Short mmCIF file of N, CA and C in Angstrom, two decimals:
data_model
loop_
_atom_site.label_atom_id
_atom_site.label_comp_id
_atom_site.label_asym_id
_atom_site.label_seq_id
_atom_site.Cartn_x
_atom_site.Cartn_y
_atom_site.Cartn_z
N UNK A 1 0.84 -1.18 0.00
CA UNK A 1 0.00 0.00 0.00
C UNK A 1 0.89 1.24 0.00
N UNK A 2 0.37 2.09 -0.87
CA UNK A 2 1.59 3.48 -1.31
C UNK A 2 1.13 4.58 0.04
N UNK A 3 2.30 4.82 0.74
CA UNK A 3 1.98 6.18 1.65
C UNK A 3 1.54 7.02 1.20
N UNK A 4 0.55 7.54 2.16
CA UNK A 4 -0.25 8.83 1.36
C UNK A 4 0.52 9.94 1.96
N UNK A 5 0.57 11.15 0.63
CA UNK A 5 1.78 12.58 1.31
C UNK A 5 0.85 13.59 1.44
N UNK A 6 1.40 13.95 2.42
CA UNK A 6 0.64 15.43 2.87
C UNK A 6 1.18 16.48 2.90
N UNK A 7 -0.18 16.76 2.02
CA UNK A 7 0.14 18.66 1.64
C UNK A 7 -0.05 19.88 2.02
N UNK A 8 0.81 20.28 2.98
CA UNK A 8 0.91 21.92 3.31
C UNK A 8 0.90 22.84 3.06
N UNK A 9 0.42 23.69 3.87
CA UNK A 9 0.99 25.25 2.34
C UNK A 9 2.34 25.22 3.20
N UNK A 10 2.86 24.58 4.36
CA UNK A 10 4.60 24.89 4.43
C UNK A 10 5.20 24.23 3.32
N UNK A 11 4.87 22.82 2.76
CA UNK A 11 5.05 21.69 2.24
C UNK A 11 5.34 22.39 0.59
N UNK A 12 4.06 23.47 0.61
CA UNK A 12 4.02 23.80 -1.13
C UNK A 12 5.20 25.10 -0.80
N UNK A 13 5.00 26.11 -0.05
CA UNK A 13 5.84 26.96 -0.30
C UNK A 13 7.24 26.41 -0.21
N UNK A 14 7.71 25.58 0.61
CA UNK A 14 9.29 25.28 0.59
C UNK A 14 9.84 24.90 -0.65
N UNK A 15 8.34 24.17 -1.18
CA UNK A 15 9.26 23.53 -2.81
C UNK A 15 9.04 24.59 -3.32
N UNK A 16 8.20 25.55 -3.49
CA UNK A 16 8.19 26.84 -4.21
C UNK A 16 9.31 27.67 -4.37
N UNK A 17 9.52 28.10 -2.84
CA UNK A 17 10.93 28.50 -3.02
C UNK A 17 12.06 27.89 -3.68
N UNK A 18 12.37 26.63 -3.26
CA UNK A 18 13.40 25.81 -4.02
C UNK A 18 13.42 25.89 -5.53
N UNK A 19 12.46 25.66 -6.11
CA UNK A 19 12.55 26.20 -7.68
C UNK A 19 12.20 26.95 -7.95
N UNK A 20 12.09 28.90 -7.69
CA UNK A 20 12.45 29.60 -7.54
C UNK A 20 13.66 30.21 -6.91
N UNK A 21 14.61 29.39 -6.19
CA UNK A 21 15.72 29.67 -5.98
C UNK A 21 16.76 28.97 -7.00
N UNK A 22 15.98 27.91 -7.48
CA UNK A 22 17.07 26.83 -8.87
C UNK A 22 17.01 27.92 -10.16
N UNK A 23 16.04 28.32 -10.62
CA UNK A 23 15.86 29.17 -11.94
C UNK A 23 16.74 30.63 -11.56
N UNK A 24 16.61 30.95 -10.54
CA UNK A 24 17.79 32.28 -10.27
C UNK A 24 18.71 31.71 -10.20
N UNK A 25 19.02 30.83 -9.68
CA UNK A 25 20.74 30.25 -9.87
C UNK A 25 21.10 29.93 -11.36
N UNK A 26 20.65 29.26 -11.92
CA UNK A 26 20.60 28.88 -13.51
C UNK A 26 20.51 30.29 -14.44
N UNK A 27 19.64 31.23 -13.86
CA UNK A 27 20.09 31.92 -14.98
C UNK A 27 21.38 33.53 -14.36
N UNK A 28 21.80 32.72 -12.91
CA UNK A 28 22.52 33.93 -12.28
C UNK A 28 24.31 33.63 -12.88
N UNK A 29 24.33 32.10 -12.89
CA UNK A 29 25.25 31.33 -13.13
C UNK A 29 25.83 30.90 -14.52
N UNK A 30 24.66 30.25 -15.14
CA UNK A 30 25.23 29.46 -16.17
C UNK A 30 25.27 30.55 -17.30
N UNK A 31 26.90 30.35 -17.89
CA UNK A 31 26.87 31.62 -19.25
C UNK A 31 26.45 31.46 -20.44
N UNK A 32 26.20 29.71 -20.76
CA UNK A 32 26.26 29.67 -22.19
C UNK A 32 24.88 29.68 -22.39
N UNK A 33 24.21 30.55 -23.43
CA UNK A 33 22.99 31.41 -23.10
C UNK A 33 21.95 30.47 -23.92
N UNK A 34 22.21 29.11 -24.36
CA UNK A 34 21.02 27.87 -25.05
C UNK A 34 20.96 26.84 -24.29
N UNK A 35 22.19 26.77 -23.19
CA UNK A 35 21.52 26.28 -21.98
C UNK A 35 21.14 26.77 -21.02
N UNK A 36 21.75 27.53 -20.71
CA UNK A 36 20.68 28.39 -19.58
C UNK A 36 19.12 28.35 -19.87
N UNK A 37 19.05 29.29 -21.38
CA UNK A 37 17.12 29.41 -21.49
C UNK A 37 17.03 27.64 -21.12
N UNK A 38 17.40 27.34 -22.19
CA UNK A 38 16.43 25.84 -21.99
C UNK A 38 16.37 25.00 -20.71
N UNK A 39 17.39 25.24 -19.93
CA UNK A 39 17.70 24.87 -18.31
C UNK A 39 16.07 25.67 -17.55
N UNK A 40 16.44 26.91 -18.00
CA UNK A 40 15.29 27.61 -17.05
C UNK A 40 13.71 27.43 -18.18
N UNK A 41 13.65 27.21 -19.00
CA UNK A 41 12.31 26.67 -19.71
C UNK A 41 12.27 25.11 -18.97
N UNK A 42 13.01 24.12 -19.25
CA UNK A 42 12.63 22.81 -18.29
C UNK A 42 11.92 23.02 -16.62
N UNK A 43 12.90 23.75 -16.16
CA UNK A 43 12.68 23.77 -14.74
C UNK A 43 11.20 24.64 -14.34
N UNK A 44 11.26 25.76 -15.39
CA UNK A 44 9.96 26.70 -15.07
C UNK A 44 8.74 25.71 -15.32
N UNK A 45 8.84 24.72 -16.59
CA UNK A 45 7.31 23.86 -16.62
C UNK A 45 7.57 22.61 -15.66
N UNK A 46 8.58 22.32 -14.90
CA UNK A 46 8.40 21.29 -14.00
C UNK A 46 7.61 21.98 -12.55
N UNK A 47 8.26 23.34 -12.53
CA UNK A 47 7.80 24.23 -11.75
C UNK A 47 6.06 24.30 -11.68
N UNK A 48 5.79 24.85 -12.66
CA UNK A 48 4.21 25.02 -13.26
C UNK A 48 3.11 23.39 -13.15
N UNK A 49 4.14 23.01 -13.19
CA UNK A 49 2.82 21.15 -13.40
C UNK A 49 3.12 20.52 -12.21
N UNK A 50 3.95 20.91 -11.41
CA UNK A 50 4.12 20.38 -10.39
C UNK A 50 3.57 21.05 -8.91
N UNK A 51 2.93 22.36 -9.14
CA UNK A 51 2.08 23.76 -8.19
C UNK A 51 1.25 23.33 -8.30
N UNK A 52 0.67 23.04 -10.15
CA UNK A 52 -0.86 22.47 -9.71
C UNK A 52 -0.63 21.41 -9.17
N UNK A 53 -0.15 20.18 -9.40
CA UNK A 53 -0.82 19.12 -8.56
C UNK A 53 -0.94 19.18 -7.24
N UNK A 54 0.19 19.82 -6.76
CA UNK A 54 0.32 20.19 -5.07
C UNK A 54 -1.20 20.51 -4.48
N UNK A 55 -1.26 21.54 -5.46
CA UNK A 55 -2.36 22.13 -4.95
C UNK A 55 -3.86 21.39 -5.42
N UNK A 56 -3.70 20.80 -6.54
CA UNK A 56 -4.75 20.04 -6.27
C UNK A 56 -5.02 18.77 -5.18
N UNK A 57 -3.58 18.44 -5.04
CA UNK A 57 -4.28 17.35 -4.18
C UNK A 57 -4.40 18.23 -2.84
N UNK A 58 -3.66 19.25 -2.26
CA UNK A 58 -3.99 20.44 -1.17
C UNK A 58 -5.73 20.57 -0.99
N UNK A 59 -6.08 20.81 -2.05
CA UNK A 59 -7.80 21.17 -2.00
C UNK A 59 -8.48 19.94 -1.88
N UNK A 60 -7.80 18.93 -2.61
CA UNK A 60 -8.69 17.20 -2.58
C UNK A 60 -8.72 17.42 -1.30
N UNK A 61 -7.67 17.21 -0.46
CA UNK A 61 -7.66 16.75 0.93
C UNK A 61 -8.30 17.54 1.62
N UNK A 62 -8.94 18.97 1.56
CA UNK A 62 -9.49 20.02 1.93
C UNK A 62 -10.95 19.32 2.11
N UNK A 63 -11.03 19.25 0.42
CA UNK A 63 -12.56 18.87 0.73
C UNK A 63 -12.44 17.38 1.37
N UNK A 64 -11.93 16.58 1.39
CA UNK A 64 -12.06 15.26 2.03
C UNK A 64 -12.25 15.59 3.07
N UNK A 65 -11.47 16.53 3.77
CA UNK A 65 -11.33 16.47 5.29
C UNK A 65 -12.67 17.45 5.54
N UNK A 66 -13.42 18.10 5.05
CA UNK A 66 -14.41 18.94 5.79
C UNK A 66 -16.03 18.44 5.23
N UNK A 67 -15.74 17.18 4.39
CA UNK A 67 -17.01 16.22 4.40
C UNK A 67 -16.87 15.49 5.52
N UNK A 68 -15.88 15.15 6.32
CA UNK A 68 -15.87 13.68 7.02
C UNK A 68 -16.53 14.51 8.56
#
């Protein structure tokens, strides 16, 4: 049986920050300027598809927990 993870808004903001602190490093750092964009285009849509789910399963569990 798969552990079920629980979602915080500490849980969402920490990873928030973290890739928001990876895409400023990537583009504070890296010089050669077709990896960088594409470094920070990967990371920004892992960024983006990975907020929503947080947050969807954040609200699943919302409403789970205030039917029960």
């Amino acid at each position: 049986m798969a552990k079920k993870k629980i979602y915080t808004w500490g849980y969402i903001i920490i990873h928030t920050l973290i890739k928001v602190l990876l895409i400023f490093l990537s583009y504070k750092y890296i010089d050669t300027a077709w990896i960088k964009w594409s470094l920070i285009v990967m990371i920004g849509g892992a960024f983006y598809y990975d907020t929503i789910v947080n947050l969807k399963f954040w609200f699943k569990e919302n409403l789970e927990n205030k039917d029960s």
